[in-house]
């Protein structure tokens, strides 16, 4: 049987290859230290779950909710943007609640893409950035993930040589998987570039609150005139450890928000009302839990970088996000990220995410998530050190390493 049109446009899900090896190892009793998926292990703050329970016990909250978000939730998100970024939003026309930022991106792609439309997308990047548009019938032109002059040079070439002309450019900072961050100067140049070339800007700000320097990460909407062309996606998944709650937002340009809201109105009735009420409580509530979350990830980051270095694997220190973007050690580089990730599971009982899952330019890297405590991270480093020190003997039949067929 042939694949359907949309599924035919999707490559094999490379993470599933690693997941099968991980499941097999666990089935044999291995204690796998899983640093692969960015699935927060920290508890949701108690005041948020208390509000969920309180609201769920009230009559009528079990009914269909509002697809674009209940008014109190949209107002809470607008207030958050005003406090955090100094950005004024109209909660009625410039805020749409989504079932996580991933769903928001996919539905935005459906809302604005005609067959054959071209979109500029960083490579490597979070998969939905590209595949949301591919499933909607669009075409992707890759640009570098780093927010520098190479990004604009590549984007200019793509605009010049693409037929039809691109309709949008995607950015994501702090970036998943690379953890790089953007400055307001970059966003200023980006908005100017978008306006000069009649492009929409779709910004993913999922990791806005996980930064480790003294300066908070900015929003593209802080740039004067950005609201004319830009929409930004955020989520409560990481900020409040609410990944399974599926609550996010699209904010910004009224035309884009209206298109998203219209598509969503045909697809869903919104999140469960108690979840929306609890999400509003999170956005309106005390922020000490955010600072505690940030400090936990900072300690895990430092433990990972330090212990992996002692194990013989130099991992650059990420300035933000809950990930390290780690170059594959030279001895194993020719394996590629999928085979190296499998090898780590089999020989070191450590799971990471293969970089090629984020785009072909990620194949020399793996992504390591800070989703285990410091003790487990240091244990992962000890396992890796033992594996790497003995690799010449234990893998003598495959070294020098080559890609498998």
XYZ file of C-alpha atoms in Angstrom:
405
model
C 0.000 0.000 0.000
C 1.297 3.474 -0.853
C 1.465 6.179 1.803
C -1.016 9.008 1.920
C 0.087 12.389 0.565
C 0.886 13.987 3.924
C 2.656 10.979 5.431
C 4.635 10.474 2.230
C 6.219 13.893 2.827
C 7.552 12.845 6.248
C 10.864 11.018 6.682
C 11.196 8.047 9.038
C 10.949 9.182 12.650
C 14.577 8.762 13.680
C 13.859 9.107 17.388
C 11.813 5.907 17.187
C 14.912 3.968 16.143
C 16.628 5.009 19.356
C 13.472 4.425 21.394
C 13.338 0.808 20.211
C 16.906 0.204 21.358
C 16.111 1.896 24.676
C 12.997 -0.244 25.194
C 14.909 -3.422 24.374
C 17.659 -2.538 26.870
C 15.120 -1.831 29.588
C 13.383 -5.085 28.770
C 16.639 -6.830 29.602
C 16.839 -5.068 32.948
C 19.201 -2.194 32.086
C 18.927 1.004 34.142
C 18.825 3.550 31.324
C 19.595 7.141 32.292
C 17.285 8.884 29.848
C 18.533 12.303 28.754
C 16.823 12.099 25.395
C 13.386 13.689 25.503
C 12.878 17.210 26.865
C 10.187 16.010 29.234
C 10.352 18.026 32.486
C 10.686 15.871 35.592
C 10.093 18.711 38.066
C 6.674 18.849 39.782
C 4.065 21.399 38.764
C 3.897 24.072 41.515
C 1.287 23.193 44.111
C -0.742 26.397 43.791
C -1.403 25.515 40.146
C -2.568 21.957 40.801
C -4.663 23.216 43.715
C -6.458 25.590 41.362
C -7.023 22.747 38.890
C -8.595 20.547 41.578
C -10.709 23.390 42.946
C -12.079 24.264 39.505
C -12.686 20.660 38.462
C -15.031 20.245 41.439
C -17.269 23.065 40.313
C -20.393 22.326 38.269
C -20.415 23.043 34.528
C -16.624 23.090 34.179
C -16.855 19.706 32.444
C -18.529 21.260 29.404
C -16.938 22.286 26.124
C -14.565 25.182 26.629
C -13.406 28.021 24.345
C -11.155 27.078 21.426
C -9.153 30.317 21.505
C -9.003 30.302 25.308
C -11.289 31.574 28.045
C -11.145 35.379 28.514
C -9.372 35.189 31.882
C -6.583 33.059 30.419
C -6.026 35.323 27.417
C -5.951 38.339 29.740
C -3.405 36.586 31.990
C -1.129 35.949 29.009
C -1.426 39.573 27.917
C -0.510 40.690 31.428
C 2.495 38.350 31.426
C 3.792 39.923 28.206
C 3.306 43.390 29.658
C 5.273 42.518 32.819
C 7.994 40.421 31.219
C 8.625 42.165 27.916
C 6.869 45.517 28.139
C 4.694 44.433 25.201
C 1.043 45.484 25.092
C -1.379 42.898 23.694
C -5.129 43.016 23.125
C -6.327 39.763 24.739
C -9.350 39.634 22.426
C -7.524 39.956 19.101
C -3.836 39.281 19.738
C -3.836 36.246 22.052
C -4.882 32.691 21.149
C -4.553 29.826 23.620
C -3.260 26.638 22.006
C -2.897 23.006 23.047
C 0.822 23.542 23.553
C 3.128 25.507 21.274
C 3.641 22.454 19.042
C -0.066 22.278 18.180
C -0.077 26.032 17.711
C 2.712 25.876 15.153
C 1.097 23.007 13.245
C -2.290 24.726 13.103
C -0.714 28.030 12.077
C 0.909 26.198 9.187
C -2.493 24.853 8.164
C -3.998 28.321 8.465
C -1.555 30.249 6.277
C -0.031 27.754 3.824
C -1.103 27.151 0.243
C 0.330 24.154 -1.672
C 3.869 24.989 -2.738
C 4.324 27.976 -0.417
C 7.937 28.428 0.679
C 8.926 28.930 4.327
C 12.424 29.676 5.679
C 13.292 27.405 8.591
C 16.447 27.000 10.711
C 18.363 23.744 10.311
C 18.760 22.151 12.826
C 15.458 23.052 14.453
C 12.598 21.565 16.451
C 10.898 19.160 13.997
C 7.412 20.724 13.966
C 8.866 23.978 12.642
C 9.555 22.324 9.308
C 7.163 19.402 9.265
C 4.097 21.405 10.222
C 4.493 23.260 6.930
C 5.469 20.157 4.971
C 2.277 18.416 6.099
C 0.327 21.519 5.056
C 1.764 21.241 1.546
C 4.514 23.829 1.935
C 8.177 23.769 0.927
C 11.069 24.376 3.317
C 14.221 26.351 2.567
C 16.843 25.871 5.277
C 18.766 28.702 6.921
C 21.439 28.466 9.644
C 20.218 28.188 13.226
C 22.725 30.684 14.655
C 21.402 34.282 14.901
C 24.203 35.970 12.982
C 25.154 37.323 9.565
C 25.171 33.826 8.050
C 21.462 33.597 8.872
C 20.684 36.744 6.890
C 23.001 35.885 3.989
C 21.324 32.511 3.631
C 17.846 34.010 4.008
C 18.607 36.613 1.328
C 19.719 33.887 -1.090
C 16.589 31.873 -0.350
C 14.346 34.863 -1.006
C 16.189 35.697 -4.215
C 16.170 32.196 -5.680
C 12.867 30.731 -4.426
C 9.852 30.492 -6.707
C 7.342 31.321 -5.402
C 8.779 33.868 -2.997
C 8.781 32.741 0.662
C 5.814 33.707 2.815
C 7.366 33.371 6.279
C 10.552 32.908 8.269
C 10.717 30.813 11.448
C 12.999 31.606 14.381
C 13.374 29.952 17.774
C 15.529 31.411 20.545
C 16.551 30.078 23.011
C 16.876 27.403 20.372
C 15.904 23.772 20.557
C 18.193 21.877 20.016
C 21.217 24.203 19.776
C 20.484 26.362 22.882
C 21.723 29.515 21.126
C 20.093 32.828 22.030
C 19.198 35.962 20.089
C 19.635 39.609 20.971
C 17.279 42.514 20.417
C 19.692 43.725 17.728
C 19.174 40.477 15.827
C 15.401 40.770 16.162
C 15.578 44.380 14.974
C 17.406 43.260 11.815
C 14.990 40.345 11.426
C 11.900 42.560 11.475
C 13.503 44.942 8.976
C 14.366 41.980 6.724
C 10.847 40.561 7.003
C 9.222 43.867 6.114
C 11.582 44.455 3.195
C 10.720 41.032 1.778
C 7.015 40.818 2.718
C 7.519 37.918 5.130
C 5.710 36.894 8.269
C 7.889 36.081 11.291
C 6.936 33.034 13.361
C 8.879 33.028 16.629
C 9.021 30.052 19.011
C 9.769 31.289 22.555
C 9.121 28.031 24.405
C 12.241 28.405 26.589
C 11.809 32.087 27.441
C 12.309 31.555 31.186
C 15.213 29.088 31.061
C 18.209 31.375 30.732
C 21.397 31.332 32.782
C 22.930 34.761 32.258
C 22.030 38.027 33.924
C 19.945 39.220 30.962
C 16.487 37.640 30.415
C 15.831 36.350 26.913
C 13.957 38.909 24.779
C 10.828 38.666 22.641
C 10.752 39.628 18.984
C 7.590 41.603 19.780
C 9.690 44.087 21.764
C 10.876 45.526 18.447
C 8.833 48.529 17.256
C 6.695 47.493 14.308
C 7.110 43.761 14.966
C 3.383 43.411 15.563
C 2.852 44.216 11.869
C 4.435 40.938 10.748
C 5.193 38.695 13.737
C 3.448 36.150 15.894
C 5.131 34.408 18.817
C 4.469 31.016 20.399
C 4.997 30.323 24.083
C 4.148 27.440 26.381
C 3.714 26.677 30.067
C 5.311 23.238 29.574
C 8.807 24.194 30.699
C 8.217 27.362 32.717
C 5.812 25.640 35.132
C 6.593 21.955 34.395
C 3.167 21.529 32.781
C 4.188 19.565 29.680
C 1.342 17.058 29.863
C -1.245 19.773 30.482
C -0.804 20.971 26.863
C -1.201 24.701 27.281
C 0.463 27.287 25.087
C -0.207 30.539 23.260
C 0.189 32.384 19.999
C 0.374 36.157 20.401
C 1.031 39.121 18.157
C -0.147 40.012 14.661
C -3.948 40.199 14.570
C -4.296 38.734 11.081
C -2.219 35.681 11.937
C -3.981 35.201 15.278
C -7.376 35.447 13.588
C -6.369 32.841 10.984
C -5.160 30.477 13.712
C -8.293 30.991 15.799
C -10.513 30.262 12.785
C -8.716 27.009 11.961
C -8.754 25.931 15.608
C -12.488 26.591 15.854
C -13.008 23.766 13.342
C -10.541 21.407 15.041
C -11.003 21.639 18.807
C -13.091 23.037 21.658
C -10.064 24.208 23.606
C -8.366 22.712 26.616
C -10.371 21.406 29.575
C -11.685 24.491 31.407
C -10.023 23.663 34.768
C -6.680 23.455 32.951
C -7.254 26.893 31.456
C -8.208 28.344 34.852
C -5.133 26.782 36.460
C -2.957 28.109 33.620
C -4.288 31.605 34.275
C -3.408 31.143 37.960
C 0.125 30.148 36.925
C 0.594 33.280 34.817
C -0.889 35.537 37.498
C 0.794 33.828 40.437
C 4.069 34.167 42.347
C 7.238 33.865 40.282
C 9.532 32.295 42.860
C 8.776 28.874 41.363
C 10.181 30.093 38.022
C 13.426 31.191 39.650
C 13.686 27.820 41.442
C 13.130 25.953 38.178
C 15.800 28.030 36.441
C 18.303 27.385 39.237
C 17.647 23.640 39.135
C 18.385 23.506 35.419
C 21.487 25.668 35.888
C 22.881 23.244 38.477
C 22.126 20.293 36.215
C 23.756 22.051 33.275
C 26.906 22.739 35.295
C 27.021 19.172 36.598
C 26.690 17.796 33.070
C 29.334 20.016 31.475
C 31.821 19.406 34.308
C 31.331 15.639 34.668
C 31.217 14.937 30.943
C 34.467 16.889 30.489
C 36.120 14.652 33.093
C 34.769 11.680 31.157
C 36.574 12.905 28.042
C 33.617 14.478 26.266
C 33.782 18.262 25.968
C 30.255 19.697 25.858
C 29.854 23.453 25.225
C 28.099 25.266 28.075
C 24.615 26.261 26.878
C 23.555 29.828 27.769
C 19.855 28.904 27.911
C 17.236 26.153 27.456
C 17.154 22.732 29.117
C 19.490 21.131 26.570
C 23.141 20.782 25.714
C 24.013 20.492 22.006
C 26.992 18.171 22.153
C 29.390 17.422 19.280
C 29.895 13.690 18.839
C 33.398 12.790 20.125
C 35.862 12.595 17.187
C 36.431 8.852 17.557
C 32.723 8.192 16.952
C 31.843 11.028 14.571
C 31.780 8.871 11.440
C 29.009 6.759 12.969
C 26.512 9.587 12.694
C 24.137 10.641 15.434
C 21.644 7.757 15.236
C 24.205 4.960 15.484
C 26.173 6.824 18.148
C 22.989 7.305 20.184
C 22.226 3.599 19.927
C 25.772 2.790 21.005
C 25.459 4.959 24.113
C 22.358 3.047 25.150
C 23.902 -0.357 24.536
C 27.347 0.340 26.019
C 26.783 3.126 28.572
C 23.069 2.839 29.473
C 22.602 6.519 28.573
C 19.945 7.779 26.156
C 20.337 11.011 24.166
C 18.549 12.449 21.125
C 20.279 12.017 17.740
C 20.973 15.379 16.149
C 19.815 14.361 12.693
C 16.280 14.239 14.058
C 16.414 18.046 14.055
C 17.673 18.337 10.486
C 20.504 16.976 8.358
C 22.870 19.673 9.629
C 22.556 18.206 13.113
C 24.054 14.809 12.331
C 27.411 15.586 13.978
C 25.691 16.289 17.302
C 23.405 14.809 19.927
C 21.019 16.703 22.179
C 21.266 16.044 25.910
C 18.348 17.101 28.126
C 18.628 18.164 31.766
C 15.768 15.898 32.854
C 17.568 13.838 35.500
C 18.929 15.030 38.834
C 22.595 15.892 39.333
C 23.436 12.504 40.832
C 22.026 10.660 37.824
C 23.780 13.037 35.425
C 27.107 12.326 37.110
C 26.374 8.605 36.951
C 25.745 8.987 33.217
C 29.157 10.642 32.909
C 30.830 7.760 34.767
C 29.132 5.257 32.474
C 30.266 7.191 29.417
C 33.814 7.508 30.704
C 34.044 3.755 31.236
C 32.648 3.109 27.759
C 34.940 5.594 26.011
C 38.072 4.423 27.816
C 37.404 0.825 26.784
C 36.060 1.524 23.290
C 39.275 0.570 21.481
C 39.149 -2.887 23.073
C 35.402 -3.529 23.196
C 34.756 -2.126 19.715
C 37.949 -3.334 18.071
C 35.900 -5.070 15.388
C 34.223 -1.846 14.269
C 36.953 0.755 14.850
C 37.739 2.854 12.924
C 34.011 3.418 13.027
C 32.015 3.742 9.841
C 28.363 4.433 9.162
C 26.235 1.324 9.023
C 24.235 0.672 5.920
